Amino acid sequence: ILKLVYKAHKSKVDIRVFGCSAEELDGLEEAKGFEFVNLGVLQRREVAMLFKGADVFLDASHFQAFGCAGLEAMACGCAAVVPRNGGSKAYVTDGRNGFLIDSQDCAGAVHVLESLILDREYLATVKAEAAKVGKLFSVPKSVYGILQLMAGL
């Protein structure tokens, strides 16, 4: 997905990835043939700083249990592009405050990213809505929700 976006929009994108070492990426064919910056394994504060300086967060996992990274990105003002499979539907309204993608559909994911690259006004609107929704969630609220769920068992 990132390689396709880079090849089509080189001058308009700055791709940064995190979560694994350079050695781990060196073994992946998908990581070859385009420019990006690998920030490696980040601490929580570093992830938040990255999100605060970014426009879009892409998580192309096949399944996301709750999708905390996407929600954290939204709270920092990023447009989150996250898997449709999993818990991200609890906070993403597709096309309004983020995007739910089929991670197996490369062309569909690229289309979503291109819509944000090519329409900066739409990107700004999505980012603003994402930040509003992200602020509705917190650790205390999440714990309270889990306690309510468990009490009902």
Coordinates of N, CA and C in Angstrom, one line a residue:
I1 N 0.8 -1.2 0.0 CA 0.0 0.0 0.0 C 0.9 1.3 0.0
L2 N 1.8 1.3 0.9 CA 2.7 2.5 1.0 C 3.6 2.6 -0.2
K3 N 4.0 1.5 -0.8 CA 4.8 1.6 -2.0 C 4.0 2.2 -3.1
L4 N 2.8 1.8 -3.3 CA 1.9 2.3 -4.4 C 1.7 3.8 -4.2
V5 N 1.4 4.2 -3.0 CA 1.1 5.6 -2.7 C 2.4 6.4 -3.0
Y6 N 3.5 5.9 -2.5 CA 4.8 6.6 -2.7 C 5.0 6.8 -4.2
K7 N 4.9 5.7 -5.0 CA 5.2 5.8 -6.4 C 4.3 6.8 -7.1
A8 N 3.1 6.9 -6.7 CA 2.1 7.8 -7.4 C 2.2 9.3 -6.9
H9 N 2.7 9.5 -5.6 CA 2.7 10.8 -5.0 C 3.9 11.2 -4.3
K10 N 5.1 10.8 -4.9 CA 6.4 11.0 -4.2 C 6.6 12.4 -3.5
S11 N 6.3 13.4 -4.3 CA 6.5 14.8 -3.7 C 5.5 15.2 -2.7
K12 N 4.4 14.5 -2.5 CA 3.4 14.9 -1.6 C 3.3 14.1 -0.3
V13 N 4.2 13.1 -0.2 CA 4.1 12.2 1.0 C 5.4 12.1 1.7
D14 N 5.4 11.9 2.9 CA 6.6 11.7 3.8 C 6.1 10.4 4.6
I15 N 6.6 9.3 4.2 CA 6.2 8.0 4.9 C 7.1 7.7 6.0
R16 N 6.6 7.4 7.1 CA 7.3 7.0 8.3 C 6.7 5.8 8.9
V17 N 7.5 4.8 9.2 CA 6.9 3.5 9.8 C 7.6 3.3 11.2
F18 N 7.0 2.5 12.0 CA 7.6 2.2 13.3 C 7.1 0.9 13.7
G19 N 7.8 0.4 14.7 CA 7.4 -0.9 15.3 C 8.3 -2.1 15.1
C20 N 9.3 -1.9 14.3 CA 10.3 -3.0 14.0 C 11.6 -2.4 13.7
S21 N 12.6 -3.2 13.8 CA 14.0 -2.8 13.5 C 14.3 -2.8 12.0
A22 N 15.4 -2.1 11.6 CA 15.8 -2.0 10.2 C 16.1 -3.4 9.7
E23 N 16.7 -4.3 10.6 CA 17.0 -5.6 10.2 C 15.7 -6.4 9.8
E24 N 14.7 -6.2 10.6 CA 13.4 -6.9 10.3 C 12.8 -6.5 9.0
L25 N 12.9 -5.2 8.7 CA 12.4 -4.6 7.5 C 13.2 -5.1 6.3
D26 N 14.5 -5.2 6.5 CA 15.4 -5.7 5.4 C 15.0 -7.0 4.8
G27 N 14.4 -7.8 5.6 CA 13.9 -9.1 5.1 C 12.6 -9.1 4.3
L28 N 11.9 -8.0 4.3 CA 10.6 -7.9 3.7 C 10.7 -7.4 2.2
E29 N 10.3 -8.1 1.3 CA 10.3 -7.6 -0.1 C 9.4 -6.4 -0.2
E30 N 8.3 -6.3 0.5 CA 7.4 -5.2 0.4 C 8.0 -3.9 0.8
A31 N 9.1 -3.9 1.6 CA 9.8 -2.7 2.1 C 10.9 -2.2 1.1
K32 N 11.0 -2.9 0.0 CA 12.0 -2.5 -0.9 C 11.4 -1.7 -2.1
G33 N 12.2 -0.8 -2.7 CA 11.8 -0.1 -3.9 C 11.1 1.2 -3.7
F34 N 11.1 1.8 -2.5 CA 10.5 3.1 -2.3 C 11.2 3.7 -1.0
E35 N 11.0 5.0 -0.9 CA 11.6 5.7 0.2 C 10.7 5.9 1.4
F36 N 11.2 5.6 2.6 CA 10.4 5.8 3.8 C 11.5 5.9 4.9
V37 N 11.0 6.4 6.0 CA 11.9 6.5 7.2 C 11.3 5.5 8.2
N38 N 12.2 4.6 8.7 CA 11.9 3.6 9.8 C 12.3 4.2 11.1
L39 N 11.4 4.5 12.0 CA 11.7 5.0 13.3 C 12.0 4.0 14.3
G40 N 11.8 2.7 13.9 CA 12.1 1.6 14.8 C 11.1 1.4 15.9
V41 N 11.5 0.8 17.0 CA 10.6 0.5 18.1 C 10.5 1.8 18.9
L42 N 9.3 2.3 19.1 CA 9.1 3.6 19.8 C 8.5 3.4 21.2
Q43 N 8.8 4.3 22.1 CA 8.2 4.3 23.4 C 6.8 5.0 23.2
R44 N 6.0 4.9 24.2 CA 4.6 5.5 24.1 C 4.6 7.0 23.8
R45 N 5.5 7.7 24.5 CA 5.6 9.1 24.3 C 6.0 9.5 22.9
E46 N 6.9 8.7 22.3 CA 7.4 8.9 21.0 C 6.3 8.7 20.0
V47 N 5.5 7.7 20.2 CA 4.4 7.4 19.3 C 3.4 8.6 19.3
A48 N 3.1 9.1 20.5 CA 2.2 10.2 20.6 C 2.8 11.4 19.8
M49 N 4.1 11.7 20.0 CA 4.7 12.8 19.3 C 4.7 12.6 17.8
L50 N 4.9 11.4 17.3 CA 4.8 11.1 15.9 C 3.4 11.4 15.4
F51 N 2.4 10.9 16.1 CA 1.0 11.1 15.7 C 0.6 12.6 15.7
K52 N 1.1 13.3 16.6 CA 0.8 14.8 16.7 C 1.4 15.5 15.5
G53 N 2.5 15.0 14.9 CA 3.1 15.6 13.7 C 2.6 15.1 12.4
A54 N 1.7 14.1 12.4 CA 1.3 13.4 11.2 C -0.1 13.8 10.8
D55 N -0.4 13.6 9.5 CA -1.7 13.8 9.0 C -2.5 12.5 9.0
V56 N -1.9 11.4 8.6 CA -2.6 10.2 8.5 C -1.9 9.0 9.2
F57 N -2.6 8.2 9.8 CA -2.1 6.9 10.4 C -2.7 5.8 9.7
L58 N -1.9 4.9 9.1 CA -2.4 3.7 8.4 C -2.0 2.5 9.2
D59 N -3.0 1.7 9.5 CA -2.9 0.4 10.1 C -3.5 -0.6 9.2
A60 N -2.7 -1.4 8.5 CA -3.2 -2.3 7.5 C -3.2 -3.7 8.0
S61 N -3.3 -3.9 9.3 CA -3.4 -5.2 9.9 C -4.6 -6.0 9.4
H62 N -4.6 -7.3 9.4 CA -5.7 -8.0 9.0 C -6.9 -8.0 10.0
F63 N -6.5 -7.8 11.2 CA -7.6 -7.8 12.3 C -7.0 -6.9 13.4
Q64 N -7.8 -6.1 14.0 CA -7.4 -5.2 15.1 C -8.4 -5.4 16.2
A65 N -8.0 -6.1 17.3 CA -8.9 -6.4 18.4 C -9.7 -5.2 18.9
F66 N -9.0 -4.2 19.4 CA -9.7 -2.9 19.7 C -9.2 -1.8 18.9
G67 N -7.9 -1.8 18.5 CA -7.4 -0.8 17.7 C -7.0 0.4 18.4
C68 N -6.3 0.3 19.5 CA -5.9 1.4 20.4 C -5.0 2.4 19.6
A69 N -4.1 1.9 18.8 CA -3.2 2.8 18.0 C -4.0 3.7 17.2
G70 N -5.0 3.2 16.5 CA -5.9 4.1 15.7 C -6.6 5.1 16.5
L71 N -7.1 4.7 17.6 CA -7.8 5.7 18.5 C -6.8 6.7 19.1
E72 N -5.6 6.3 19.4 CA -4.6 7.2 19.9 C -4.2 8.2 18.8
A73 N -4.1 7.7 17.6 CA -3.8 8.6 16.5 C -4.9 9.7 16.3
M74 N -6.1 9.2 16.4 CA -7.3 10.1 16.2 C -7.2 11.2 17.3
A75 N -7.0 10.8 18.6 CA -6.9 11.7 19.7 C -5.8 12.8 19.5
C76 N -4.8 12.4 18.7 CA -3.7 13.3 18.4 C -4.0 14.1 17.1
G77 N -5.1 13.9 16.5 CA -5.5 14.7 15.4 C -5.1 14.1 14.0
C78 N -4.9 12.8 14.0 CA -4.6 12.1 12.7 C -5.9 11.5 12.1
A79 N -5.9 11.5 10.8 CA -7.0 10.7 10.1 C -6.5 9.3 10.2
A80 N -7.3 8.4 10.8 CA -6.9 7.0 11.0 C -7.5 6.2 9.9
V81 N -6.7 5.4 9.2 CA -7.1 4.4 8.2 C -6.8 3.1 8.8
V82 N -7.8 2.4 9.2 CA -7.7 1.2 10.1 C -8.5 0.0 9.5
P83 N -8.2 -1.2 10.0 CA -8.9 -2.4 9.5 C -10.4 -2.4 9.8
R84 N -11.2 -2.8 8.9 CA -12.6 -2.9 9.1 C -12.9 -4.1 10.1
N85 N -12.0 -5.1 10.0 CA -12.2 -6.3 10.9 C -11.6 -6.0 12.3
G86 N -12.5 -6.0 13.3 CA -12.1 -5.8 14.6 C -12.9 -4.7 15.3
G87 N -12.3 -4.1 16.3 CA -13.0 -3.2 17.2 C -12.9 -1.7 16.7
S88 N -12.2 -1.4 15.7 CA -12.1 0.0 15.2 C -13.5 0.6 14.9
K89 N -14.5 -0.2 14.6 CA -15.8 0.2 14.3 C -16.5 0.9 15.5
A90 N -15.9 0.7 16.7 CA -16.5 1.3 17.9 C -16.2 2.8 17.9
Y91 N -15.3 3.3 17.2 CA -15.0 4.7 17.2 C -14.8 5.4 15.8
V92 N -14.7 4.6 14.8 CA -14.5 5.2 13.4 C -15.9 5.2 12.7
T93 N -16.3 6.4 12.2 CA -17.4 6.5 11.3 C -16.8 6.7 10.0
D94 N -16.8 5.6 9.1 CA -16.1 5.6 7.9 C -16.4 6.8 7.0
G95 N -15.3 7.4 6.6 CA -15.3 8.6 5.8 C -15.6 9.9 6.5
R96 N -15.9 9.8 7.7 CA -16.2 11.1 8.5 C -15.1 11.4 9.4
N97 N -14.7 10.5 10.3 CA -13.6 10.8 11.3 C -12.4 9.8 11.1
G98 N -12.5 9.0 10.1 CA -11.5 8.0 9.8 C -12.0 7.1 8.7
F99 N -11.3 6.0 8.5 CA -11.6 5.1 7.4 C -11.4 3.7 7.8
L100 N -12.4 2.8 7.5 CA -12.4 1.4 7.7 C -12.0 0.7 6.4
I101 N -10.9 0.0 6.3 CA -10.5 -0.6 5.1 C -10.4 -2.1 5.2
D102 N -10.6 -2.7 4.1 CA -10.3 -4.1 3.9 C -8.8 -4.2 3.7
S103 N -8.0 -4.7 4.6 CA -6.6 -4.7 4.5 C -6.1 -5.6 3.4
Q104 N -7.0 -6.5 2.9 CA -6.6 -7.3 1.7 C -6.8 -6.6 0.4
D105 N -7.5 -5.5 0.4 CA -7.8 -4.8 -0.8 C -6.9 -3.6 -0.9
C106 N -5.7 -3.9 -1.5 CA -4.7 -2.8 -1.7 C -5.2 -1.6 -2.5
A107 N -5.9 -1.9 -3.5 CA -6.4 -0.8 -4.4 C -7.4 0.1 -3.6
G108 N -8.2 -0.5 -2.8 CA -9.2 0.3 -2.0 C -8.5 1.1 -0.9
A109 N -7.4 0.6 -0.3 CA -6.7 1.3 0.7 C -5.9 2.5 0.0
V110 N -5.3 2.2 -1.1 CA -4.6 3.3 -1.8 C -5.6 4.4 -2.2
H111 N -6.8 4.0 -2.7 CA -7.8 5.0 -3.0 C -8.2 5.9 -1.8
V112 N -8.3 5.3 -0.7 CA -8.6 6.1 0.5 C -7.5 7.1 0.8
L113 N -6.3 6.6 0.8 CA -5.1 7.5 1.1 C -5.0 8.6 0.0
E114 N -5.2 8.2 -1.3 CA -5.2 9.3 -2.3 C -6.3 10.3 -2.1
S115 N -7.4 9.9 -1.6 CA -8.5 10.9 -1.4 C -8.0 12.0 -0.4
L116 N -7.2 11.6 0.6 CA -6.7 12.5 1.6 C -5.5 13.3 1.1
I117 N -4.7 12.7 0.3 CA -3.5 13.4 -0.3 C -4.0 14.5 -1.3
L118 N -5.0 14.2 -2.1 CA -5.4 15.1 -3.1 C -6.4 16.1 -2.7
D119 N -7.1 15.9 -1.6 CA -8.1 16.9 -1.1 C -7.7 17.3 0.3
R120 N -6.9 18.3 0.5 CA -6.4 18.8 1.8 C -7.5 19.3 2.6
E121 N -8.6 19.9 2.0 CA -9.7 20.4 2.8 C -10.4 19.2 3.5
Y122 N -10.6 18.1 2.7 CA -11.3 16.9 3.2 C -10.4 16.3 4.3
L123 N -9.1 16.3 4.1 CA -8.2 15.8 5.2 C -8.3 16.6 6.4
A124 N -8.4 17.9 6.3 CA -8.5 18.8 7.5 C -9.8 18.5 8.2
T125 N -10.9 18.3 7.5 CA -12.2 18.0 8.1 C -12.1 16.6 8.9
V126 N -11.6 15.6 8.2 CA -11.5 14.3 8.9 C -10.6 14.4 10.1
K127 N -9.5 15.1 10.0 CA -8.6 15.2 11.2 C -9.3 15.9 12.4
A128 N -10.1 16.9 12.1 CA -10.8 17.7 13.1 C -11.9 16.8 13.8
E129 N -12.6 16.0 13.0 CA -13.6 15.1 13.5 C -12.9 14.0 14.3
A130 N -11.8 13.5 13.8 CA -11.0 12.4 14.5 C -10.6 12.9 15.9
A131 N -10.1 14.1 16.0 CA -9.7 14.7 17.3 C -10.9 14.8 18.3
K132 N -12.0 15.2 17.8 CA -13.2 15.2 18.6 C -13.6 13.9 19.2
V133 N -13.6 12.9 18.3 CA -14.0 11.5 18.8 C -12.9 11.0 19.7
G134 N -11.6 11.2 19.3 CA -10.5 10.6 20.2 C -10.6 11.1 21.6
K135 N -11.1 12.3 21.8 CA -11.1 12.9 23.1 C -12.3 12.3 24.0
L136 N -13.2 11.6 23.3 CA -14.3 11.0 24.1 C -13.9 9.8 24.8
F137 N -12.7 9.2 24.4 CA -12.3 8.0 25.0 C -11.1 8.3 26.0
S138 N -11.1 7.6 27.1 CA -10.0 7.7 28.1 C -9.8 6.4 28.8
V139 N -8.7 6.3 29.5 CA -8.5 5.0 30.3 C -9.6 4.8 31.3
P140 N -9.9 5.8 32.1 CA -11.0 5.6 33.1 C -12.3 5.2 32.5
K141 N -12.7 5.8 31.4 CA -13.9 5.5 30.7 C -13.9 4.0 30.2
S142 N -12.7 3.6 29.7 CA -12.6 2.3 29.2 C -12.7 1.2 30.3
V143 N -12.0 1.5 31.4 CA -12.0 0.6 32.6 C -13.4 0.5 33.1
Y144 N -14.1 1.6 33.2 CA -15.5 1.6 33.7 C -16.4 0.8 32.7
G145 N -16.2 0.9 31.4 CA -17.0 0.1 30.5 C -16.7 -1.4 30.6
I146 N -15.5 -1.7 30.8 CA -15.1 -3.1 31.0 C -15.7 -3.6 32.3
L147 N -15.7 -2.8 33.4 CA -16.3 -3.3 34.6 C -17.8 -3.5 34.5
Q148 N -18.4 -2.6 33.8 CA -19.9 -2.7 33.5 C -20.2 -4.0 32.8
L149 N -19.4 -4.3 31.7 CA -19.5 -5.5 31.0 C -19.3 -6.7 31.8
M150 N -18.3 -6.7 32.6 CA -18.0 -7.9 33.5 C -19.1 -8.1 34.6
A151 N -19.6 -7.0 35.1 CA -20.7 -7.1 36.1 C -21.9 -7.7 35.5
G152 N -22.1 -7.5 34.2 CA -23.3 -8.1 33.6 C -23.2 -9.6 33.2
L153 N -22.0 -10.1 33.4 CA -21.8 -11.5 33.0 C -22.4 -12.4 34.1

